[in-house]
CSV table of C-alpha atoms and ligand atoms in Angstrom, one decimal:
chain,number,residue,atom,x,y,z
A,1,UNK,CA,116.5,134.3,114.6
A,2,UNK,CA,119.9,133.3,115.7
A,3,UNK,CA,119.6,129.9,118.1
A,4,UNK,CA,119.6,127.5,115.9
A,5,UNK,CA,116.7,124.9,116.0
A,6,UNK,CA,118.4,121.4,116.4
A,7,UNK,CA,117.4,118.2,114.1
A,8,UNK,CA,118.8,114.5,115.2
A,9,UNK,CA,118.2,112.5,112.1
A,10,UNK,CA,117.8,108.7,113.0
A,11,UNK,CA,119.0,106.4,109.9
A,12,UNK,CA,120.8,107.9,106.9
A,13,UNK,CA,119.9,105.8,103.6
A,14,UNK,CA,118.5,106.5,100.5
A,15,UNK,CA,116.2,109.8,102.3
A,16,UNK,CA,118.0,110.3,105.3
A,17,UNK,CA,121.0,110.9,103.0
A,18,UNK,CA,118.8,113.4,100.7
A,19,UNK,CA,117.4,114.9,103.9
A,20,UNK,CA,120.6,115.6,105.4
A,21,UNK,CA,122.0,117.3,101.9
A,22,UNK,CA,118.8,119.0,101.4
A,23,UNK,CA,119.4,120.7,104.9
A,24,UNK,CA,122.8,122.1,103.5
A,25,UNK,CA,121.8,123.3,100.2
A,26,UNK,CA,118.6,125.3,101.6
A,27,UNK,CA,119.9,126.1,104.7
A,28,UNK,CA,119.2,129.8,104.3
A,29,UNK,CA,115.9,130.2,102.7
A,30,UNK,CA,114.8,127.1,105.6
A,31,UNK,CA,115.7,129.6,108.1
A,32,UNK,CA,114.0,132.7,106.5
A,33,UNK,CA,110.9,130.6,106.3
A,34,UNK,CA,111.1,128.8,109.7
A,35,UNK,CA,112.3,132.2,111.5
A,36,UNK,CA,115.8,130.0,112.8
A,37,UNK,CA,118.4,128.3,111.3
A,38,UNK,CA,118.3,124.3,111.8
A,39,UNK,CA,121.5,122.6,112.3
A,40,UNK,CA,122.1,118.6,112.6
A,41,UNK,CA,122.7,117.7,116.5
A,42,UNK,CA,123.8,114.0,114.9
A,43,UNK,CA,122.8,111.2,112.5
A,44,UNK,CA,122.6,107.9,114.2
A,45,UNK,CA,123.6,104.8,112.0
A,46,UNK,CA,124.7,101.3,112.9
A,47,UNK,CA,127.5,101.1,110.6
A,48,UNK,CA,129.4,104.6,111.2
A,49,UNK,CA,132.1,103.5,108.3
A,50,UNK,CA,129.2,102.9,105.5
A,51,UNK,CA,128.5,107.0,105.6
A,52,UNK,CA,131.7,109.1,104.4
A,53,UNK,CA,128.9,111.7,103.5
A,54,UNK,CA,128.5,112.6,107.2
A,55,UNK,CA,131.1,114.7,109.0
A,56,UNK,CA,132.3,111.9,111.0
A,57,UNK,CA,131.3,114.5,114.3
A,58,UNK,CA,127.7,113.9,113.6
A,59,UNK,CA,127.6,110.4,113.5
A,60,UNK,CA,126.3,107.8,116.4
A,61,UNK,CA,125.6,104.6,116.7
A,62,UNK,CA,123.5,105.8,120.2
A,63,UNK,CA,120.2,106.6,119.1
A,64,UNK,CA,118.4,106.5,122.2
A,65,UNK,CA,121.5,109.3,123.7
A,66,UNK,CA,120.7,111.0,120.6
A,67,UNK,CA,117.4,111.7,120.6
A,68,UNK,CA,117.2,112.7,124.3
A,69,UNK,CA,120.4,115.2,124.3
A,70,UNK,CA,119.0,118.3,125.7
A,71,UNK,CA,120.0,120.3,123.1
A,72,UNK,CA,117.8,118.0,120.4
A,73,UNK,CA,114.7,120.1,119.5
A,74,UNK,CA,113.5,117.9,117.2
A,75,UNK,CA,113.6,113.7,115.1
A,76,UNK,CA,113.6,113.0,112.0
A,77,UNK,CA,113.7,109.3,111.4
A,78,UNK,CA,113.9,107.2,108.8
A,79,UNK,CA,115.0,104.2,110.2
A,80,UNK,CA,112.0,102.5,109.4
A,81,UNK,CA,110.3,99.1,110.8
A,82,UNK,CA,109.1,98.9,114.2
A,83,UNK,CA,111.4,98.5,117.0
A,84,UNK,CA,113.7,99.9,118.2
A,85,UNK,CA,112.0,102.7,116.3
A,86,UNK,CA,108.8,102.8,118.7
A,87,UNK,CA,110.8,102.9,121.7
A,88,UNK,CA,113.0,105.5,120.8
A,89,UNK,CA,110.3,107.5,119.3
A,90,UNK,CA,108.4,106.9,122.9
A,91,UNK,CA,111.6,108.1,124.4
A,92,UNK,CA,111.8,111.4,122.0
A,93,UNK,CA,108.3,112.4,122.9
A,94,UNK,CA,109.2,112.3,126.7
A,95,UNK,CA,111.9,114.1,126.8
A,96,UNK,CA,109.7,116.8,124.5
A,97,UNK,CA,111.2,116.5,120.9
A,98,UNK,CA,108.9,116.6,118.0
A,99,UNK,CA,109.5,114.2,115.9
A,100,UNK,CA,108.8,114.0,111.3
A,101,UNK,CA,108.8,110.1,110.5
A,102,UNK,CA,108.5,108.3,107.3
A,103,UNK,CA,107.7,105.2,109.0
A,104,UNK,CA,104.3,103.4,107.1
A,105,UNK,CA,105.0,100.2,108.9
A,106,UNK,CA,105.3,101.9,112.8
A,107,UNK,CA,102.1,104.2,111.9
A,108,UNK,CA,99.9,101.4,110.7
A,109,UNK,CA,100.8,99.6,113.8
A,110,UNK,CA,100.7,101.5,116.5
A,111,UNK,CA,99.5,105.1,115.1
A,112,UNK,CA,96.9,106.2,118.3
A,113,UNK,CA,100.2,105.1,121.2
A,114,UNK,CA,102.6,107.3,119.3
A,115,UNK,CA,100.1,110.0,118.7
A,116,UNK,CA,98.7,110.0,122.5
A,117,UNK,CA,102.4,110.4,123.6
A,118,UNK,CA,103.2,113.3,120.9
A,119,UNK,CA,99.6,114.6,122.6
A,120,UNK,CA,100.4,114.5,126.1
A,121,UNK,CA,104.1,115.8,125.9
A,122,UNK,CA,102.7,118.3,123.5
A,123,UNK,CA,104.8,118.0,120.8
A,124,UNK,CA,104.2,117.1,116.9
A,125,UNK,CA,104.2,113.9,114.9
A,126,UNK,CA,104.0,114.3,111.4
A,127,UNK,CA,104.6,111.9,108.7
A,128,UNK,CA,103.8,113.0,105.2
A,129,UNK,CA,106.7,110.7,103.9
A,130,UNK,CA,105.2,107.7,104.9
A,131,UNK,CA,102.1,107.5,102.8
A,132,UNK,CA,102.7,108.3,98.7
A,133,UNK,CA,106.4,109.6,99.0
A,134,UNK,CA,106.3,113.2,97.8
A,135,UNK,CA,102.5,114.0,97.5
A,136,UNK,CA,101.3,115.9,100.1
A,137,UNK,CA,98.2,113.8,101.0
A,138,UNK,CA,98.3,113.0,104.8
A,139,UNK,CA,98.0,117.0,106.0
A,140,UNK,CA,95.3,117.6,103.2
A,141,UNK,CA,93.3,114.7,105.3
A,142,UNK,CA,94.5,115.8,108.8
A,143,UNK,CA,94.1,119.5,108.0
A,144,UNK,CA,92.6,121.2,104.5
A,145,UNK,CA,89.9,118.3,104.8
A,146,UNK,CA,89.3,118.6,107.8
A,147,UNK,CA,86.1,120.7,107.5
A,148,UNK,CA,84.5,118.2,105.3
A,149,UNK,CA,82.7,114.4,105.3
A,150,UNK,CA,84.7,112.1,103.6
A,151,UNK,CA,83.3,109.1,101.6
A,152,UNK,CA,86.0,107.2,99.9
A,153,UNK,CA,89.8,107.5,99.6
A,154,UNK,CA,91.2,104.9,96.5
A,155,UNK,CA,94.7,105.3,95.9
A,156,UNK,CA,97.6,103.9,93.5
A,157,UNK,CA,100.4,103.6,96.6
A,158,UNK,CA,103.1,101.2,95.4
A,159,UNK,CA,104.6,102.4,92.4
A,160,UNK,CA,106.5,98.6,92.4
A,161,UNK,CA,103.2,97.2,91.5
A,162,UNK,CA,101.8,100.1,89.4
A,163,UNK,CA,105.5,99.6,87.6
A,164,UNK,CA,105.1,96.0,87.1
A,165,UNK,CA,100.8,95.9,85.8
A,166,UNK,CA,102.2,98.9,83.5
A,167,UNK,CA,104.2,96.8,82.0
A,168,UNK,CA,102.2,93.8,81.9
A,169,UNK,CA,99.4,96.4,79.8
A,170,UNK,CA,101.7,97.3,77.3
A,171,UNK,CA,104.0,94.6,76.5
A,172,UNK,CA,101.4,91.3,76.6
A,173,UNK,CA,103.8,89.9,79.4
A,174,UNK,CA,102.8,87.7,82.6
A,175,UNK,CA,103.5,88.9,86.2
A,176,UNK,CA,107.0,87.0,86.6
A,177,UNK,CA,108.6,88.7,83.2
A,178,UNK,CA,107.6,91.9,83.9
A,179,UNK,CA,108.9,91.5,88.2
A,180,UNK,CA,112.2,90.7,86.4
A,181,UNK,CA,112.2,93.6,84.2
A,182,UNK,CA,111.4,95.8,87.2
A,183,UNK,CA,114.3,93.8,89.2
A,184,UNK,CA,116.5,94.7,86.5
A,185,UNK,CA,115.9,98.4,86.1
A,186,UNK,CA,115.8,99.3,89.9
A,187,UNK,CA,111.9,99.5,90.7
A,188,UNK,CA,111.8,96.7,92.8
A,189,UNK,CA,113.7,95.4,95.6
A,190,UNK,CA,115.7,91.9,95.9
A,191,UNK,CA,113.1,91.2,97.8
A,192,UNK,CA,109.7,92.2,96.4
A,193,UNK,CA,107.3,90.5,98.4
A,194,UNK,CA,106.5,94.1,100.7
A,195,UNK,CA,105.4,95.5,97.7
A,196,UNK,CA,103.6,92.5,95.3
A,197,UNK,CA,101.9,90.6,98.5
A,198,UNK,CA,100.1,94.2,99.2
A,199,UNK,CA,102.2,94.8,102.5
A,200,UNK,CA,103.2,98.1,101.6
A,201,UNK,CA,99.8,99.3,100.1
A,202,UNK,CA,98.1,97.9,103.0
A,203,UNK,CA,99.9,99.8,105.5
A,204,UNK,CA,99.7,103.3,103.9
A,205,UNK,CA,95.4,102.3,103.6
A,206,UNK,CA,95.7,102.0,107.1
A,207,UNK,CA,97.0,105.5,107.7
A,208,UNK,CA,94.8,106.9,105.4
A,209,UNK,CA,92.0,105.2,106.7
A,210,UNK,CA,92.5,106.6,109.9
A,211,UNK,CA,93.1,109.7,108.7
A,212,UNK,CA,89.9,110.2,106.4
A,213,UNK,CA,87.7,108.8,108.7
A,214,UNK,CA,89.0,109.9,112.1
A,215,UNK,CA,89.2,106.2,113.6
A,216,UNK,CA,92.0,103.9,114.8
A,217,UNK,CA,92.2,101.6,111.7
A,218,UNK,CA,95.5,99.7,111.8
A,219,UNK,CA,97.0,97.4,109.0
A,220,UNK,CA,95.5,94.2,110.4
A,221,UNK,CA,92.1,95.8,109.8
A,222,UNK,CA,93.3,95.9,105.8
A,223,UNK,CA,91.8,93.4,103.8
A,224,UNK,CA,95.1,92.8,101.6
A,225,UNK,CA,95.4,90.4,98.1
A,226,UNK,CA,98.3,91.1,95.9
A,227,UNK,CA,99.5,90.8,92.6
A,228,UNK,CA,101.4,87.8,92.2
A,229,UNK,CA,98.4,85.9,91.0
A,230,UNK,CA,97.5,88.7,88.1
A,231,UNK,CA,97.7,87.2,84.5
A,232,UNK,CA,98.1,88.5,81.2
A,233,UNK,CA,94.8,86.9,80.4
A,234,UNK,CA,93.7,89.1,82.8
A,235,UNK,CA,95.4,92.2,81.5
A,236,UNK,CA,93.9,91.4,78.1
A,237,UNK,CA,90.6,91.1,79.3
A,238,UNK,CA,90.7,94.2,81.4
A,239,UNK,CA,91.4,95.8,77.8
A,240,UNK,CA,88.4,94.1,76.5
A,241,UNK,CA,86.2,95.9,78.8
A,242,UNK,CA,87.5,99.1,78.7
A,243,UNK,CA,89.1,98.4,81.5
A,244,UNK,CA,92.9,98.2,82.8
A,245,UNK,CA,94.4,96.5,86.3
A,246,UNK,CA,95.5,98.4,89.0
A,247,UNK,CA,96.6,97.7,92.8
A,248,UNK,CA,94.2,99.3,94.6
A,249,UNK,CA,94.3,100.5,98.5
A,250,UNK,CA,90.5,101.4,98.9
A,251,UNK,CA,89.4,103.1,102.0
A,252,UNK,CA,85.4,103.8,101.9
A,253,UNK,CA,83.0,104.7,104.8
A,254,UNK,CA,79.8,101.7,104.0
A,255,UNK,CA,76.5,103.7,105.6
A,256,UNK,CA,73.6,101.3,106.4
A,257,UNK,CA,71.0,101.0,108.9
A,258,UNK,CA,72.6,99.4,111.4
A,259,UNK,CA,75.4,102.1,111.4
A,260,UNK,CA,78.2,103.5,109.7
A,261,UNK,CA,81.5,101.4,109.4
A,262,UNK,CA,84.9,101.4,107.5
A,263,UNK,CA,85.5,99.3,104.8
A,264,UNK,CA,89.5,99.0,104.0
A,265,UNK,CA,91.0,96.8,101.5
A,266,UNK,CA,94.2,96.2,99.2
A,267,UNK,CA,93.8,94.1,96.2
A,268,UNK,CA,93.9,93.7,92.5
A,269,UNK,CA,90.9,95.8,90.3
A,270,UNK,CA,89.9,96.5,87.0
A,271,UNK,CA,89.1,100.2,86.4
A,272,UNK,CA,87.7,101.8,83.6
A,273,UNK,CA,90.2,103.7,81.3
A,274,UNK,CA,88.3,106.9,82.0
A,275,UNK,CA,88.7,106.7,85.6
A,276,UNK,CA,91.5,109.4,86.4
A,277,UNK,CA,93.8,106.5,88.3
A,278,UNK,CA,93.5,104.8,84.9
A,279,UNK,CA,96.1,107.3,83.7
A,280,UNK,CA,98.9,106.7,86.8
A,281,UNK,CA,101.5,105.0,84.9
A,282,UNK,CA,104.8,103.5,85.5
A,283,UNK,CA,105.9,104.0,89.1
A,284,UNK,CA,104.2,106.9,90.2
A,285,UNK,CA,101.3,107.1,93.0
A,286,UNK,CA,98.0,109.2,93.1
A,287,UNK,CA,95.0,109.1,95.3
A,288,UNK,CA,91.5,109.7,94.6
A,289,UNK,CA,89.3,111.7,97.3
A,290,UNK,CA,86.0,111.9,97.6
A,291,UNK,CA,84.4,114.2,99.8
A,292,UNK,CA,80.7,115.2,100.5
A,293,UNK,CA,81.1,119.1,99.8
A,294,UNK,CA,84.5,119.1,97.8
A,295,UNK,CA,83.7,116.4,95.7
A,296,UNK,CA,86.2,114.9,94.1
A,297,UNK,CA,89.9,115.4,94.0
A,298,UNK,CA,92.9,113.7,92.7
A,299,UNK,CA,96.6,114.0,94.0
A,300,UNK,CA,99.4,112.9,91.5
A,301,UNK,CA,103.5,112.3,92.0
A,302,UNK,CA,106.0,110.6,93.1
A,303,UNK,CA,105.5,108.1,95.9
A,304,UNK,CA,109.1,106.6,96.1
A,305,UNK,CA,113.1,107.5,96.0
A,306,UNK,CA,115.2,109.5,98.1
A,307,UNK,CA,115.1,113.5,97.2
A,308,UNK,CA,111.1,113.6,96.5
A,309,UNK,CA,110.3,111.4,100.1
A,310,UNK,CA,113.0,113.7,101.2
A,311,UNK,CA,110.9,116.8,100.1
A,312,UNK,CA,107.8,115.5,102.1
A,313,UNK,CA,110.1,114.9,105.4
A,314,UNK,CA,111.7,118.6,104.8
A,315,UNK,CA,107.8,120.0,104.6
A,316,UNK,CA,106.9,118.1,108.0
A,317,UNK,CA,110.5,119.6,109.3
A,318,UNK,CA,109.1,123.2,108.3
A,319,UNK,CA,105.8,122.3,109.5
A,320,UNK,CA,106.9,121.4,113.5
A,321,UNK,CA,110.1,124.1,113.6
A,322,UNK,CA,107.7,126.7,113.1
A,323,UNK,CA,105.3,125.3,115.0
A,324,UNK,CA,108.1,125.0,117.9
A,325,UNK,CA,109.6,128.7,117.1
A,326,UNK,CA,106.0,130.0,118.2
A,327,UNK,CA,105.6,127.5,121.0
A,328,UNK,CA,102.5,125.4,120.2
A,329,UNK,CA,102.1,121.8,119.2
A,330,UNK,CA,100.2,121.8,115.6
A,331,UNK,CA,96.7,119.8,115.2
A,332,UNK,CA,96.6,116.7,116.5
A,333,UNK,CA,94.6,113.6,115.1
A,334,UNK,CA,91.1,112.5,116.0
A,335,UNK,CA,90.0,109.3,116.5
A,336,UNK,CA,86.7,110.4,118.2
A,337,UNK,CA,84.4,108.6,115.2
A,338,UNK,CA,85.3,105.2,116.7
A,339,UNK,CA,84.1,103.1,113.4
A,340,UNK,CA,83.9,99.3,113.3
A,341,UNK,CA,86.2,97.9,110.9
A,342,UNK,CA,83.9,96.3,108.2
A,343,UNK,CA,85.1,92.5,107.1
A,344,UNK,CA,86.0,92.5,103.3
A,345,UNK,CA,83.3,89.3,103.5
A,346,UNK,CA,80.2,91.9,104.1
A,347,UNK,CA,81.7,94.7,101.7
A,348,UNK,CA,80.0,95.7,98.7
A,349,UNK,CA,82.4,94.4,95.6
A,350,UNK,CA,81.7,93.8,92.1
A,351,UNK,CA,83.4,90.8,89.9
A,352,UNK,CA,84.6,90.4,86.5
A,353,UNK,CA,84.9,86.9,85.7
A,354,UNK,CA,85.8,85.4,82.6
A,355,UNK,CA,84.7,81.2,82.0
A,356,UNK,CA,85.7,79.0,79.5
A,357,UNK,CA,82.4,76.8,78.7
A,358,UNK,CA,80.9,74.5,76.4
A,359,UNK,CA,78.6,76.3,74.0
A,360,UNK,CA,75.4,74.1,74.3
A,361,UNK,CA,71.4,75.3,75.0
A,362,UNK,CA,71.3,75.9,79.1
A,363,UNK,CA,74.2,76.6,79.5
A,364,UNK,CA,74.4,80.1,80.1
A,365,UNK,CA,71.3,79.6,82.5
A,366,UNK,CA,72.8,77.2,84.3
A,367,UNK,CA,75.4,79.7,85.0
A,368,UNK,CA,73.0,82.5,85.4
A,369,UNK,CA,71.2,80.6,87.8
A,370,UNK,CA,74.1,79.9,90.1
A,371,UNK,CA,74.9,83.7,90.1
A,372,UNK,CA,70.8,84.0,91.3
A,373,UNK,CA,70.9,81.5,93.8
A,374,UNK,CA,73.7,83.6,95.6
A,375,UNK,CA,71.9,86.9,94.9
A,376,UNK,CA,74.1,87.9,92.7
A,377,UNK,CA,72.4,90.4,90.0
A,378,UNK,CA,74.8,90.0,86.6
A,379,UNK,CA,75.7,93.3,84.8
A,380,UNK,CA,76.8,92.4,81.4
A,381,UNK,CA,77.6,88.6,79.6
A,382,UNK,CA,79.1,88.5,76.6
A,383,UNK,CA,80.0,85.1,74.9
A,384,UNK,CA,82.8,85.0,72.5
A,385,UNK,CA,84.1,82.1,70.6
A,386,UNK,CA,81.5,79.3,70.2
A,387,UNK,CA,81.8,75.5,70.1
A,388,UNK,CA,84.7,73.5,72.3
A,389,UNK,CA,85.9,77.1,72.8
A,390,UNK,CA,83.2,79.3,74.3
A,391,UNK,CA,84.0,82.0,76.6
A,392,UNK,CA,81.8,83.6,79.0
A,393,UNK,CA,82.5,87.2,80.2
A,394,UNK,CA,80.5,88.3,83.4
A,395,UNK,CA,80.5,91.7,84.9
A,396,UNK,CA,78.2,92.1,88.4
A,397,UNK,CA,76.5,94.4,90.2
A,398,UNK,CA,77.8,94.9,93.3
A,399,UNK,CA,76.8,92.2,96.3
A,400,UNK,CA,78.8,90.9,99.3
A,401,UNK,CA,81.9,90.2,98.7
A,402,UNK,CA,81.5,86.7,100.2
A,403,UNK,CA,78.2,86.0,97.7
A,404,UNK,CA,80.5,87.0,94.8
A,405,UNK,CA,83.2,84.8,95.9
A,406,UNK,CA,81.0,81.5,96.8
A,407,UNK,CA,79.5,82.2,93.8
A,408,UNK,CA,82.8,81.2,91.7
A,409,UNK,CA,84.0,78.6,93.3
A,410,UNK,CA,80.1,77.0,93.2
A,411,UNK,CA,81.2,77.7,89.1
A,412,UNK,CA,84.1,76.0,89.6
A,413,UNK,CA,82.2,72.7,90.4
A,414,UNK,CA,79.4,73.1,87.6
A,415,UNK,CA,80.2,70.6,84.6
A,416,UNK,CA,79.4,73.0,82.2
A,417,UNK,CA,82.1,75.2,83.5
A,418,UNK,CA,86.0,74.1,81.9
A,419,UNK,CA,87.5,76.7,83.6
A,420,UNK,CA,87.3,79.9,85.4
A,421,UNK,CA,89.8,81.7,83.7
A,422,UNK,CA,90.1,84.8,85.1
A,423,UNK,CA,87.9,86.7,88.8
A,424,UNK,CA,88.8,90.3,89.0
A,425,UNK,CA,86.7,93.2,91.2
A,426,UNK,CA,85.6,95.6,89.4
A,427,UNK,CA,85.9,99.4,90.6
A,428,UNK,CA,84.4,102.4,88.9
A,429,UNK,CA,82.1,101.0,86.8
A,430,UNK,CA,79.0,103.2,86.8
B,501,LIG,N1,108.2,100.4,97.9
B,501,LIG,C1,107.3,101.5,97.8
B,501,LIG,C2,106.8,101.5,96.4
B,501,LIG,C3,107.9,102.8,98.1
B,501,LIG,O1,107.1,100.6,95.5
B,501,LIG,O2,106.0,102.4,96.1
B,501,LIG,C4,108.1,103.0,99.5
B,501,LIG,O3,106.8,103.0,100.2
């Protein structure tokens, strides 16, 4: 019980500054669950003068020294990005440190490297932080689900976005007033393009992608739209479906014939109000499971800000000290299902489209026919309005993506059509 287990944390922001307080304030009931006490080797930084927090001892601006000291047992980084990261989390595993990272970006990339070198040195990467902030969701994949077939994982996992289309539901407002507002109050960065181009989201899909479906799927395998383009026509037409718009990371396993392959997208979607990821409001993140013999499961939180992504680091922490006290490596991660990476172009999608259309006989069969000649089966039409200002509302069944999407901008060209005024997928719909 007495040598102390030894941490080097690499980056101290927003959650390596929670991490490192957390440490202290739980520093005995840590110990009584790990079996040791954990103590901070050092906390490397660039700038040593931004962090009076830090006894001025443990501070570094040598990470690589760092996380090779002998007397390192084990990395926590939350640097983020991708180099130097990589390389010093290369070097970590060599010299036989386990390391807990909340890096999305590094894991989308280069996941299968990083876990063949925690493999063959023996040692643990875990990195609940990275995916969905404080919900436990990666070791439910890697390890409580692991006895079961998964079909689908949909998730909420950028509470900027889920923030902002909030908003844009309940106040009437377009995309740019409601970024502002969410500027203003904290929930997204100077720079929001990570989180409203789909970046973000597209990495954590990745992860869990891989992690669902046991096969390298990295974040240029995401098919990724994001929400810059959402209006509040269609917000309001979401509503008058039933419906309301959320960023969606979609990770589904397509069976067919030919053989089974892995669909993985990011983008914009309608969902029913009834769907359970209907009700994730404001900035918080869930994820939807479904599984062959569990069914269907749903975990809720908080996917963002420094004590509740520091709670998920702390539980990876727990996870590979005691994993380290009794002198194994904990499971690893499978890739051994090897699926093909299916193009957004050849995955099932349905469309909501709304068209603004002069209301004349034929009309709504010349449209109708256009959606036919792509073999495109229509859902539901509903015409409001009538006159100079008839609207046509058209929910699919689901085809090809690439069908669905020729077939608008064919609708784009008809003269009938005045304007295609709003093309949303649709997910949930039964
Ligand atoms: N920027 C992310 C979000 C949190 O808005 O959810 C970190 O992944």
């Amino acid at each position: 019980m007495s040598t102390p287990l030894t941490v080097a944390l690499l980056g101290c922001g927003t959650v390596g500054g929670a991490v490192l307080r957390l440490l202290g304030e739980q520093a005995d009931d840590l110990a009584a669950r790990i079996g040791r006490p954990v103590e901070v080797a050092g906390v490397a930084v660039r700038r040593p003068d931004r962090h009076p927090e830090v006894p001025p001892h443990l501070l570094t601006t040598d990470a690589h020294g760092l996380v090779t000291r002998d007397d390192v047992d084990l990395v926590v980084e939350v640097i983020g990005g991708i180099e130097p990261v990589r390389s010093l989390l290369l070097a970590a595993f060599e010299a036989g440190k386990s390391v807990v990272s909340a890096n999305k970006a590094l894991l989308a990339e280069d996941g299968s490297a990083l876990h063949a070198a925690a493999a063959k040195a023996g040692v643990d990467l875990y990195y609940e932080a990275a995916v969905a902030g404080a919900i436990p969701m990666l070791r439910p994949l890697r390890e409580s689900l692991a006895g079961d077939q998964l079909r689908r994982v949909v998730g909420i996992v950028n509470g900027t976005t889920n923030y902002i289309l909030s908003r844009m539901a309940e106040t009437g407002h377009g995309f740019t007033e409601a970024l502002a507002e969410a500027t203003e109050l904290g929930y997204a960065e100077a720079d929001p393009t990570a989180d409203v181009d789909g970046f973000d989201a597209a990495a954590k899909a990745a992860i869990l992608a891989s992690l669902a479906f046991h096969t390298e799927v990295t974040a240029a395998d995401v098919h990724r739209e994001g929400i810059s383009a959402i209006t509040a026509t269609d917000v309001a037409r979401a509503a008058e479906i039933g419906c309301t718009v959320k960023l969606l990371a979609i990770c589904e396993r397509v069976v067919n014939g030919g053989g089974d392959s892995v669909a993985v997208r990011v983008h914009p979607a309608m969902i029913p109000t009834t769907h359970p990821l209907a009700a994730v409001g404001g900035a918080f993140n869930a994820v939807f499971v479904e599984a062959e013999a569990a069914g269907q499961l749903m975990f809720y939180g908080q996917g963002a800000g420094g004590d509740a992504t520091a709670s998920a680091v702390l539980g990876d922490l727990v996870a590979v000290a005691r994993n380290r006290v009794a002198g194994v490596a904990g499971p690893g991660v499978t890739t051994y299902a090897g699926l093909p990476a299916r193009p957004i172009a050849e995955t099932p999608t349905r469309y909501h489209v709304g068209l603004d259309v002069a209301d004349r006989p034929g009309v709504l069969a010349t449209v109708a026919q256009e959606f036919a000649r792509h073999g495109v089966s229509i859902a539901t039409v509903r015409q409001d309005g009538h006159g100079d200002a008839a609207t046509l509302v058209i929910v699919t069944h689901s085809a090809p993506d690439a069908a669905l999407s020729a077939t608008v901008d064919a609708l784009r060209d008809m003269p009938a059509v005045r304007g295609v005024t709003s093309v949303l997928r649709v997910e949930g719909l039964s």
